[in-house]
Short mmCIF file of C-alpha atoms and ligand atoms in Angstrom, two decimals:
data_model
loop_
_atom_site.label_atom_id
_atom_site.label_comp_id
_atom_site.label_asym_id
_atom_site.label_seq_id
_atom_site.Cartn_x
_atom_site.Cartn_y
_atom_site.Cartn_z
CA UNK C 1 0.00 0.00 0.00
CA UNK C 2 1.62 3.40 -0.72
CA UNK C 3 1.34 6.43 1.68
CA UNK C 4 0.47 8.75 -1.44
CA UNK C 5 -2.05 10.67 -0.76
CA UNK C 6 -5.66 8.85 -2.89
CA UNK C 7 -6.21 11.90 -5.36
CA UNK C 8 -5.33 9.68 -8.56
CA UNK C 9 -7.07 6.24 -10.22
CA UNK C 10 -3.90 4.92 -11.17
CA UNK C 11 -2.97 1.71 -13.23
CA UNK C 12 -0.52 -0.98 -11.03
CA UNK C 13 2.35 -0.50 -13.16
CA UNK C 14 6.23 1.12 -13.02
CA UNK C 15 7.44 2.58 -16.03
CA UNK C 16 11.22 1.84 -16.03
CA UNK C 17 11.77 3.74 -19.11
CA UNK C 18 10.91 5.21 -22.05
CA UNK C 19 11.42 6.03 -25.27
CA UNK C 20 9.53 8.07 -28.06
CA UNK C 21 6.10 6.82 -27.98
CA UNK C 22 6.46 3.88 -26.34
CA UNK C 23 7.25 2.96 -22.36
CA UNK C 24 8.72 -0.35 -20.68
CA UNK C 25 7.91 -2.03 -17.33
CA UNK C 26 10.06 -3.87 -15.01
CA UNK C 27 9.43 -7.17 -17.27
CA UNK C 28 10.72 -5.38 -20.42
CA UNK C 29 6.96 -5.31 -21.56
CA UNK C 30 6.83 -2.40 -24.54
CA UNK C 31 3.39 0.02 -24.06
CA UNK C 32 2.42 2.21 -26.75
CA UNK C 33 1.59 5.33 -25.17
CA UNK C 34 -1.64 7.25 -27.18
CA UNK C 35 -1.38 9.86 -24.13
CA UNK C 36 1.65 11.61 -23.76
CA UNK C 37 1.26 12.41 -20.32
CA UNK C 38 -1.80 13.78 -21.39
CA UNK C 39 -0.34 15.64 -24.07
CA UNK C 40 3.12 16.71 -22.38
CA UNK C 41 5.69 14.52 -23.81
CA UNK C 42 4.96 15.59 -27.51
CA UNK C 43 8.50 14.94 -28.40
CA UNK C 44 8.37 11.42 -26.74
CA UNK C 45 10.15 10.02 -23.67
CA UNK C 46 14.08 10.20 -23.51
CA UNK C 47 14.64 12.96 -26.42
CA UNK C 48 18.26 12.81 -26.57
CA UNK C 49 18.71 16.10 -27.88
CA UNK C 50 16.88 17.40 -25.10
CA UNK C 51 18.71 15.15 -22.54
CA UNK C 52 21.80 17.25 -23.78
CA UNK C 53 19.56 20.57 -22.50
CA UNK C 54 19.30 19.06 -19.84
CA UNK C 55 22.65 17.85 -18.90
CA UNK C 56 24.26 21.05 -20.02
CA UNK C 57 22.60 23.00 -17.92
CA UNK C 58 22.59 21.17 -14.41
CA UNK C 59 26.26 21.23 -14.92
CA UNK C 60 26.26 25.00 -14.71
CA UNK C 61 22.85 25.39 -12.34
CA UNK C 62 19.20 24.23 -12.06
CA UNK C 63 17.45 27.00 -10.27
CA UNK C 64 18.40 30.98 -10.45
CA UNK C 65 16.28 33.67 -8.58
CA UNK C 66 14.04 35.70 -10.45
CA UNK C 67 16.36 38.55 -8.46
CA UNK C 68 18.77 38.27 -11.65
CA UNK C 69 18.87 38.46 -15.62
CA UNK C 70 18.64 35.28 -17.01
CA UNK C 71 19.32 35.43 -20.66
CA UNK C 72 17.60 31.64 -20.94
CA UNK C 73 13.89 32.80 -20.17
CA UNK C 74 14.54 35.89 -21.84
CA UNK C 75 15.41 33.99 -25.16
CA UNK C 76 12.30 31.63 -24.34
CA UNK C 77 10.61 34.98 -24.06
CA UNK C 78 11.61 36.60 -27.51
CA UNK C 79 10.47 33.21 -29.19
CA UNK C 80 6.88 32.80 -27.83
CA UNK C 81 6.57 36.28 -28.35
CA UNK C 82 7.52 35.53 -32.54
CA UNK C 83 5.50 32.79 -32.93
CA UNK C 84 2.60 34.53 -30.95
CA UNK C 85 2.97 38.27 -32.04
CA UNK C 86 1.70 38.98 -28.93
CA UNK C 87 4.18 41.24 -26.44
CA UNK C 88 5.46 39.69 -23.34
CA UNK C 89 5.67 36.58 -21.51
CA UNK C 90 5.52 35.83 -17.44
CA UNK C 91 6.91 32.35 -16.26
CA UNK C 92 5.59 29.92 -14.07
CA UNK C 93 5.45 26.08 -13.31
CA UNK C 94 2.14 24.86 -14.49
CA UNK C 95 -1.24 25.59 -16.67
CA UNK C 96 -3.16 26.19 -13.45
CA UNK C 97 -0.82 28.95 -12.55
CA UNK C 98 -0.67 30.18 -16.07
CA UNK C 99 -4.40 30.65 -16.03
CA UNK C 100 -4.11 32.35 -12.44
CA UNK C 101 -1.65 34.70 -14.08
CA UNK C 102 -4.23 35.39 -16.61
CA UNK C 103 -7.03 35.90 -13.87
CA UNK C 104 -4.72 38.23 -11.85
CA UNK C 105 -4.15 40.15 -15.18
CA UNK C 106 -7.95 40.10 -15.58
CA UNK C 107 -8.41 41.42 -12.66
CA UNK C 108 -6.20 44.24 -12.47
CA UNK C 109 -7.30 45.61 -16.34
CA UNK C 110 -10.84 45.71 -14.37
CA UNK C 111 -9.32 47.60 -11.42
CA UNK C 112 -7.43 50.03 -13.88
CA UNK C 113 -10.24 50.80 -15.82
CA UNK C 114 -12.48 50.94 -13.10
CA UNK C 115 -15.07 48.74 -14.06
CA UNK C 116 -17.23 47.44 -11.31
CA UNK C 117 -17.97 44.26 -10.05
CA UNK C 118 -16.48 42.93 -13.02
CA UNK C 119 -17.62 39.68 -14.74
CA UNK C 120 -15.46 36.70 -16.30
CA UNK C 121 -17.52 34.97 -18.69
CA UNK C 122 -16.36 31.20 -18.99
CA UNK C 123 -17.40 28.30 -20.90
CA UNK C 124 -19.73 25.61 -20.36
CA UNK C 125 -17.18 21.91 -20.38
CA UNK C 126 -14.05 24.23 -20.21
CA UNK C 127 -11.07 23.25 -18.15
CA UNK C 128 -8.77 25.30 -16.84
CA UNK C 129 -6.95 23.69 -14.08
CA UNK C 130 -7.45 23.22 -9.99
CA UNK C 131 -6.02 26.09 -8.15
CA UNK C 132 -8.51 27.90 -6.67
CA UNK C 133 -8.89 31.01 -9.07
CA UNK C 134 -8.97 28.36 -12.34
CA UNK C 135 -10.82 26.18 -10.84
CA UNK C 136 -13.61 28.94 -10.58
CA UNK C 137 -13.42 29.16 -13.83
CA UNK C 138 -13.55 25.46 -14.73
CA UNK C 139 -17.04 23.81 -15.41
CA UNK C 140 -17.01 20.68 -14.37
CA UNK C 141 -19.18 20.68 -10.62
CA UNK C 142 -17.47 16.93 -9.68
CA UNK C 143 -14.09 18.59 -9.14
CA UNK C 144 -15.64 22.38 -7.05
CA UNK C 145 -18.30 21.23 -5.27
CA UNK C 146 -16.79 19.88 -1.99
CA UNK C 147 -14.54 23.27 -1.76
CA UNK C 148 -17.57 25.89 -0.88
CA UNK C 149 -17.36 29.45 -1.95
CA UNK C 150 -14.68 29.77 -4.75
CA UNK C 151 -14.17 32.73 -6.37
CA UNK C 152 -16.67 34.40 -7.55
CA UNK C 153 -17.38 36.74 -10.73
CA UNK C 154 -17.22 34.03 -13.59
CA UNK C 155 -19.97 33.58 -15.48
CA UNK C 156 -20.67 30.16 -17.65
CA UNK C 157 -21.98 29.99 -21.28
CA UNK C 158 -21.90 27.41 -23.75
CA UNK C 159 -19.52 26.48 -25.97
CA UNK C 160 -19.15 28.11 -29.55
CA UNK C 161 -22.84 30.11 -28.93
CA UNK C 162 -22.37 33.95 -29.88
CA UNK C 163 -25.68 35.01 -28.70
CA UNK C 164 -24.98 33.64 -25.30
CA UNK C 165 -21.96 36.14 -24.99
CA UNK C 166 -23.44 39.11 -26.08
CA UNK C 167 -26.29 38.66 -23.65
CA UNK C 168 -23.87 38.56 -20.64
CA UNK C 169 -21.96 41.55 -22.06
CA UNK C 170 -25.53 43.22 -22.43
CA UNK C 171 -26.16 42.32 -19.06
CA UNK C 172 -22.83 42.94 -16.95
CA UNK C 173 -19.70 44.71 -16.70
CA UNK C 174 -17.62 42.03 -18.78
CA UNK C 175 -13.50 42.17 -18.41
CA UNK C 176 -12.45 38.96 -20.16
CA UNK C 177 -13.52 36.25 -22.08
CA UNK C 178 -11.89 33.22 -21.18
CA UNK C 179 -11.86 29.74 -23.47
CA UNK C 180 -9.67 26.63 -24.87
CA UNK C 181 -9.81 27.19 -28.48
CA UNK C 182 -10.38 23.31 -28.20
CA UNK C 183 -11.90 22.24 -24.59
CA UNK C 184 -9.86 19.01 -23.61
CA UNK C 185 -10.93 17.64 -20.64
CA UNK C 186 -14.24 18.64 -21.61
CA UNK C 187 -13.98 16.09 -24.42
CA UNK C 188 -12.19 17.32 -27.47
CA UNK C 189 -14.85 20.41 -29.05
CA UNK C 190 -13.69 22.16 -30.54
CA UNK C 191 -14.51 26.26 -31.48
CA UNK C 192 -15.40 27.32 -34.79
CA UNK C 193 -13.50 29.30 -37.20
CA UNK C 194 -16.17 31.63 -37.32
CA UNK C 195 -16.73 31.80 -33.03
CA UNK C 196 -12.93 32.86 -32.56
CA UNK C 197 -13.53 35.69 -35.15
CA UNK C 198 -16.51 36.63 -33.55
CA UNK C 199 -15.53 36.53 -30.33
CA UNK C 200 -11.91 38.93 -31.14
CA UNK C 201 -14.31 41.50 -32.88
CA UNK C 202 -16.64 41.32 -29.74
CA UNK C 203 -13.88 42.06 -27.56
CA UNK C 204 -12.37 44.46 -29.56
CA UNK C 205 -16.24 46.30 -29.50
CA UNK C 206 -16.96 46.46 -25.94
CA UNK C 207 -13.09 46.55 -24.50
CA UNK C 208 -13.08 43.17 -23.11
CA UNK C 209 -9.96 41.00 -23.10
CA UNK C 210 -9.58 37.39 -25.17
CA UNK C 211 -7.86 35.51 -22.91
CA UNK C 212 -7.06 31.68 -24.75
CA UNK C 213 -5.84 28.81 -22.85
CA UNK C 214 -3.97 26.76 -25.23
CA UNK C 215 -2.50 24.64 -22.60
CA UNK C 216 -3.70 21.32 -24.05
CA UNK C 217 -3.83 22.58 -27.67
CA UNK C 218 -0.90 24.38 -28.39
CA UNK C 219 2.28 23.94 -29.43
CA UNK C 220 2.13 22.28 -32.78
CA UNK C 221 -0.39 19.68 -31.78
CA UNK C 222 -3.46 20.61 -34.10
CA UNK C 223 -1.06 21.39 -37.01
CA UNK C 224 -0.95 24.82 -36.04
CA UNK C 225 1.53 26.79 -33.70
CA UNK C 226 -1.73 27.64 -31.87
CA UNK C 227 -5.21 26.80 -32.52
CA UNK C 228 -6.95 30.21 -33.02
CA UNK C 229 -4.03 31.47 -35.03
CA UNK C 230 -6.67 29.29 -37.87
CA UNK C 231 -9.08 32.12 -37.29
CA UNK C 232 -6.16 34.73 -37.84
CA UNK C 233 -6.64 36.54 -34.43
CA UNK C 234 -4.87 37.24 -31.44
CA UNK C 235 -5.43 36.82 -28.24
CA UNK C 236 -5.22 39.55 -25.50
CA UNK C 237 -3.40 36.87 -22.93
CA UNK C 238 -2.73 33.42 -24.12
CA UNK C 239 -1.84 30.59 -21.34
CA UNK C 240 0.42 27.94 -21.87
CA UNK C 241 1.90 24.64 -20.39
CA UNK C 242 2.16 21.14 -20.39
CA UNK C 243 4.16 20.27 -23.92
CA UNK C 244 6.18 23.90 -23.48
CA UNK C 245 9.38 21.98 -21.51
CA UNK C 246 8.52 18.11 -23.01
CA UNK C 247 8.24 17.10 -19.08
CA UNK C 248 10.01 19.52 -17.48
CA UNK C 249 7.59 21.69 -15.59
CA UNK C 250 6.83 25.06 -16.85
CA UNK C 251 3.79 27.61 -17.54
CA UNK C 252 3.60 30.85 -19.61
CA UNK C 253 1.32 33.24 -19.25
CA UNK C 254 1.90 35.83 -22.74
CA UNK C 255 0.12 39.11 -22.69
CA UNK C 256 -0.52 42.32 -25.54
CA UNK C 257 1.25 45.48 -25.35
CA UNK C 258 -1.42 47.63 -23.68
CA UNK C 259 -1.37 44.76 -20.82
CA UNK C 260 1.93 44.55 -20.52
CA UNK C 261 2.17 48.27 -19.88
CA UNK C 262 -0.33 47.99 -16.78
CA UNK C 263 1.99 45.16 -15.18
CA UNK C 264 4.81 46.17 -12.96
CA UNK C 265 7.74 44.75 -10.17
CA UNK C 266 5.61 42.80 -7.22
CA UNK C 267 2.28 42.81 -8.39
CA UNK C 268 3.02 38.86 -9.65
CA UNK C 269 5.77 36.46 -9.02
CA UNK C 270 7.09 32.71 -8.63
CA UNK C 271 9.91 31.22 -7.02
CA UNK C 272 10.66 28.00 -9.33
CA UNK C 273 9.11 30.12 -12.29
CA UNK C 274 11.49 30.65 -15.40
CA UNK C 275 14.09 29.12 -14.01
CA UNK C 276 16.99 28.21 -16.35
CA UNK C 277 16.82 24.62 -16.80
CA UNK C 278 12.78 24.77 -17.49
CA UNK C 279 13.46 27.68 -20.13
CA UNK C 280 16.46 25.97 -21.84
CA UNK C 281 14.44 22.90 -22.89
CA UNK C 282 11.46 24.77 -24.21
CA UNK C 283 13.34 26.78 -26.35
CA UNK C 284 15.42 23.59 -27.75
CA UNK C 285 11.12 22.16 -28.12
CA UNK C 286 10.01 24.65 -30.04
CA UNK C 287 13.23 25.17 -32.44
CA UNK C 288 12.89 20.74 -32.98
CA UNK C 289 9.22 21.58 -33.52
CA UNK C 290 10.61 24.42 -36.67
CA UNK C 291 12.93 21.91 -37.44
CA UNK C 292 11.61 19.18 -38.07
CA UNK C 293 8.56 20.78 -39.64
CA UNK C 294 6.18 19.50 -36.87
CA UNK C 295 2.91 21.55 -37.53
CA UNK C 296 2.83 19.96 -41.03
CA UNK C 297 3.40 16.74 -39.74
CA UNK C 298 1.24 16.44 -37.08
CA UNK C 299 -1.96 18.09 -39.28
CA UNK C 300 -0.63 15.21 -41.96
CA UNK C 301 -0.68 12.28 -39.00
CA UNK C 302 -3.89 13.79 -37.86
CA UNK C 303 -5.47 13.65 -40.84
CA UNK C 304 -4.50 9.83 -41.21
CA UNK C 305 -5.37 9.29 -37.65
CA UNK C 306 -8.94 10.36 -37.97
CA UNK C 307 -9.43 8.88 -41.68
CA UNK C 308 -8.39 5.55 -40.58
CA UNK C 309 -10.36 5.31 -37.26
CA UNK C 310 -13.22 6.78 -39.05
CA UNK C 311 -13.24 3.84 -42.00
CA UNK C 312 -12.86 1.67 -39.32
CA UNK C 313 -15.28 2.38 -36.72
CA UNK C 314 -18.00 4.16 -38.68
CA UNK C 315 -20.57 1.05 -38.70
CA UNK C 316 -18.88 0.12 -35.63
CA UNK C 317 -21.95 -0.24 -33.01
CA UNK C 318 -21.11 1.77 -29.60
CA UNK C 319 -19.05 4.69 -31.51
CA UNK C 320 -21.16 7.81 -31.09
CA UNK C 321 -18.64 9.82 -33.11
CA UNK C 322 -14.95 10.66 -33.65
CA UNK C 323 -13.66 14.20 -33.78
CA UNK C 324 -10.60 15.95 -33.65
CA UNK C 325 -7.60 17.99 -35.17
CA UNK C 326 -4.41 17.26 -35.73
CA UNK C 327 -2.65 14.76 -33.00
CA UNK C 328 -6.11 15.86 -30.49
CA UNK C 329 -8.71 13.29 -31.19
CA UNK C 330 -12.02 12.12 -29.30
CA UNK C 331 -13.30 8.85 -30.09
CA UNK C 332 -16.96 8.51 -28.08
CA UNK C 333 -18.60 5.85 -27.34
CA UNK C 334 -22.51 5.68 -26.62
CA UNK C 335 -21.71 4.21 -23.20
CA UNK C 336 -19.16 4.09 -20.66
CA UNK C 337 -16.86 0.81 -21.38
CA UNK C 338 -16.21 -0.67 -17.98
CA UNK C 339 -12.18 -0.77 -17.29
CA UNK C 340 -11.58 -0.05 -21.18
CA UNK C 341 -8.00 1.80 -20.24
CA UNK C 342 -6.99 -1.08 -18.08
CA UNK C 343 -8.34 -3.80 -20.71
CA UNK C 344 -6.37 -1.93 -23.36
CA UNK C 345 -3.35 -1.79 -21.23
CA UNK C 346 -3.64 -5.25 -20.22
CA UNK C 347 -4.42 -7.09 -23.89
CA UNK C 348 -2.60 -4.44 -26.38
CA UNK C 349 -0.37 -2.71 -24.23
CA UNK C 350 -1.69 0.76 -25.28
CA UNK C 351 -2.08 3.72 -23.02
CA UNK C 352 -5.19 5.69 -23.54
CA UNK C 353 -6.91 8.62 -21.15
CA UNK C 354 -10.77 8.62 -20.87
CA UNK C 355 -12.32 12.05 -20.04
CA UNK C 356 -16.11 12.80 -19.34
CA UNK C 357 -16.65 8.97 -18.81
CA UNK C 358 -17.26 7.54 -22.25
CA UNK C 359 -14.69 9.60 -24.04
CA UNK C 360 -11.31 8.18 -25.35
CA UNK C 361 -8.85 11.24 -25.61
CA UNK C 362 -6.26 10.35 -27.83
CA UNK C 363 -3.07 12.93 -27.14
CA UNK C 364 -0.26 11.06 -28.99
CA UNK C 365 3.43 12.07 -29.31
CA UNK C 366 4.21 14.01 -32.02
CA UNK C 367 6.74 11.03 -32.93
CA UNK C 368 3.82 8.78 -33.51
CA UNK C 369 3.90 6.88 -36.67
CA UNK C 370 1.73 5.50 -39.19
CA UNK C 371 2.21 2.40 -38.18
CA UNK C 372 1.81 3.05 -34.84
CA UNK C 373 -1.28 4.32 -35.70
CA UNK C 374 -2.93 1.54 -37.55
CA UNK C 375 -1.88 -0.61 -34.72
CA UNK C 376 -3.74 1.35 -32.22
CA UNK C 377 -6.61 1.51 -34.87
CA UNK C 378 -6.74 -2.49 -35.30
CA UNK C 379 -6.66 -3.04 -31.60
CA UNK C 380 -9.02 -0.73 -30.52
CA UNK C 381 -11.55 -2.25 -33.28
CA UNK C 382 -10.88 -5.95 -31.93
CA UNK C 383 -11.64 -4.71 -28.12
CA UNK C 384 -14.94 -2.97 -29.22
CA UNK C 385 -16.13 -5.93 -31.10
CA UNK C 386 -15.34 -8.62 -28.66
CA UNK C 387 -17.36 -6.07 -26.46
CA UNK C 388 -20.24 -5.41 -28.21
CA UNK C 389 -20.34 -9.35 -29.24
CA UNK C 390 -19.87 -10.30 -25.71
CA UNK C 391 -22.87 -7.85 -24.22
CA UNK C 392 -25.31 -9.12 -27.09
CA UNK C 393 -24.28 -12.79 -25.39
CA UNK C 394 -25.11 -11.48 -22.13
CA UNK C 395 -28.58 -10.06 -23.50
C1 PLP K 1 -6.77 23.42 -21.05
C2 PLP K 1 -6.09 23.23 -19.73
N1 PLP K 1 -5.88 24.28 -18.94
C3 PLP K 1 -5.26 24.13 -17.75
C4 PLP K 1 -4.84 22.90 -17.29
C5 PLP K 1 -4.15 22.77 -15.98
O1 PLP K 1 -2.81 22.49 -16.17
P1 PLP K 1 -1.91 21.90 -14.99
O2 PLP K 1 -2.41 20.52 -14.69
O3 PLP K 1 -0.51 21.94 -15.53
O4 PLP K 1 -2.07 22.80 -13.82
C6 PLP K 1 -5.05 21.79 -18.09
C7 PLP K 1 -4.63 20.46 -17.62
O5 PLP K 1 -5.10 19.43 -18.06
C8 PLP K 1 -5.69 21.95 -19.35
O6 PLP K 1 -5.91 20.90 -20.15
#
């Protein structure tokens, strides 16, 4: 029995290593991993060019107070801000603190500007991490309602539904907008073209700031740098984590010019945030990601991901629909599959994540290949068969 504290369902296994897509156990057993630590390791396990990063760096120092230059975040800086176009970046360790960052920021435009009692309006399935200020603004009731009186001041819509928006704006003093671009957890939906455009020119009308969390869809995953940058906008704020540092902990909160101006020495800070070794590996992610021409590739792999399961599974009784872009792909099912990651894991030795019960989120390394792929693909079909064959048995 372990003394860890019970937050986490987790599978009875230990990973000895790993390498691209795929991890080992202690019997030398090789796992496909569809997951990448839920879409962190997008380079794989064990990137050897990033091991270098790594091992450079330690050798000079890990951690360096945020009391000194350090050229390292600044370079990490002056790249998210060129692949962004938005001004300035602000370093921290996670996407929950990220997305505090951007609620802070929020907060204080609304303070600035006087605007009272202001409103965030947030979406319906959204996501956006478990500290107490994102967690306000996250939808899902199973993970806030045990923790009383969170912040308040956020106001839930749904998803990709203009009117909604406008009504709340109508209706209250509005500061920010705050959405994934795609909702993960939520289940893979994703926002239309047309949505992001609306919302930027909504913003842009009644002063209100577009605050994205790409957390889960950034970075190269959807075939673009960033998701909305399909709707050719730009965000006011735009949160970032997970795949940033390939594993190595790190958030980034990245904020417009006219934001930036308003922020100032004290009013924000973190201890472990842009530390050296964190900021050294993202910058080596993203220029692998340039490249090696990732955002082609991964819209390419995407695109044969989602044909093939699609073909496959389309007749396929229990598959309510399949959905996705790029390496971010929701396969769901009519009905929760009883242990399906643990049966998958068990016959196949395939990772997968299930969100929202009856949802299979596939977030696979951006190293995946095709035949990875149809491998997953011709598993996954087998184990829904024998299911479906085995509960018409049962009937
Ligand atoms: C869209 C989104 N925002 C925020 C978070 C929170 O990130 P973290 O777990 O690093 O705090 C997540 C994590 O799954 C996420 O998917």
């Amino acid at each position: 029995m372990s003394s860890l504290i019970n937050f986490y369902q987790k599978l009875e296994v230990d990973f000895i290593r790993g390498e691209g897509c795929y991890l080992w156990d202690e019997s030398n057993t090789r796992y496909l991993d569809m997951t990448s630590g839920i879409g962190v390791n997008n380079l794989g396990f064990s990137h050897v060019e990033l091991n270098g990063e790594i091992h450079a760096q330690i050798q000079n120092y890990i951690h360096l107070s945020n009391l000194f230059k350090n050229s390292w975040s600044e370079k990490l800086s002056d790249k998210l801000v060129e692949i962004t176009q938005l001004h300035a970046s602000f370093f921290c360790n996670s996407g929950t603190e990220a997305n505090e960052t951007a609620i802070k920021i929020a907060k204080l435009y609304a303070y600035e500007k006087n605007i009272e009692n202001p409103k965030i309006i947030v979406m319906n399935q959204g996501f956006h991490g478990r500290t107490l200020g994102a967690l306000s603004a996250t939808s899902n009731k199973k993970y806030k309602e045990k923790f009383g009186q969170l912040l308040d001041g956020f106001i839930f819509v749904d998803f990709n539904c203009i009117d909604q928006i406008l009504e709340v704006i109508q209706q209250h003093n509005v500061c920010a907008i705050l959405l994934e671009p795609i909702q993960g957890e939520g289940g893979i939906h994703i926002a239309s073209t047309l949505y992001l455009k609306q919302l930027r020119k909504i913003c842009d009308q009644y002063k209100v700031l577009l605050i994205l969390d790409e957390i889960q869809c950034g970075l190269a995953r959807t075939g673009y740098w960033f998701y909305h940058q399909k709707a050719g906008i730009i965000p006011d704020i735009l949160t970032l984590a997970k795949g940033l540092a390939n594993g190595v902990p790190i958030g980034a909160c990245l904020v417009s010019q006219k934001l930036n101006d308003l922020l100032m020495p004290g009013l924000h800070g973190s201890t472990f945030g842009g530390n050296p070794l964190a900021c050294r590996v993202a910058l080596k992610v993203l220029e692998i990601i340039e490249r090696e021409e990732l955002i082609l590739k991964n819209k390419q792999k995407g695109e044969y991901l989602i044909n093939q399961l699609q073909s496959k599974f389309t007749s396929v009784e229990g598959i309510k629909s399949i959905r996705g872009v790029g390496l971010m792909v929701a396969i769901e099912l009519n009905e929760s599959i009883e242990d399906i990651s643990q049966q998958l894991f068990l016959q196949h030795k395939i990772l997968i994540n299930i969100t929202q019960s009856k949802i299979i989120r596939l977030l696979p390394s951006f190293l995946i290949t095709e035949e990875d792929i149809q491998y997953f693909c011709d598993s996954l079909y087998h184990f829904i068969k024998s299911k479906s064959i085995k509960n018409k048995e049962l009937i």
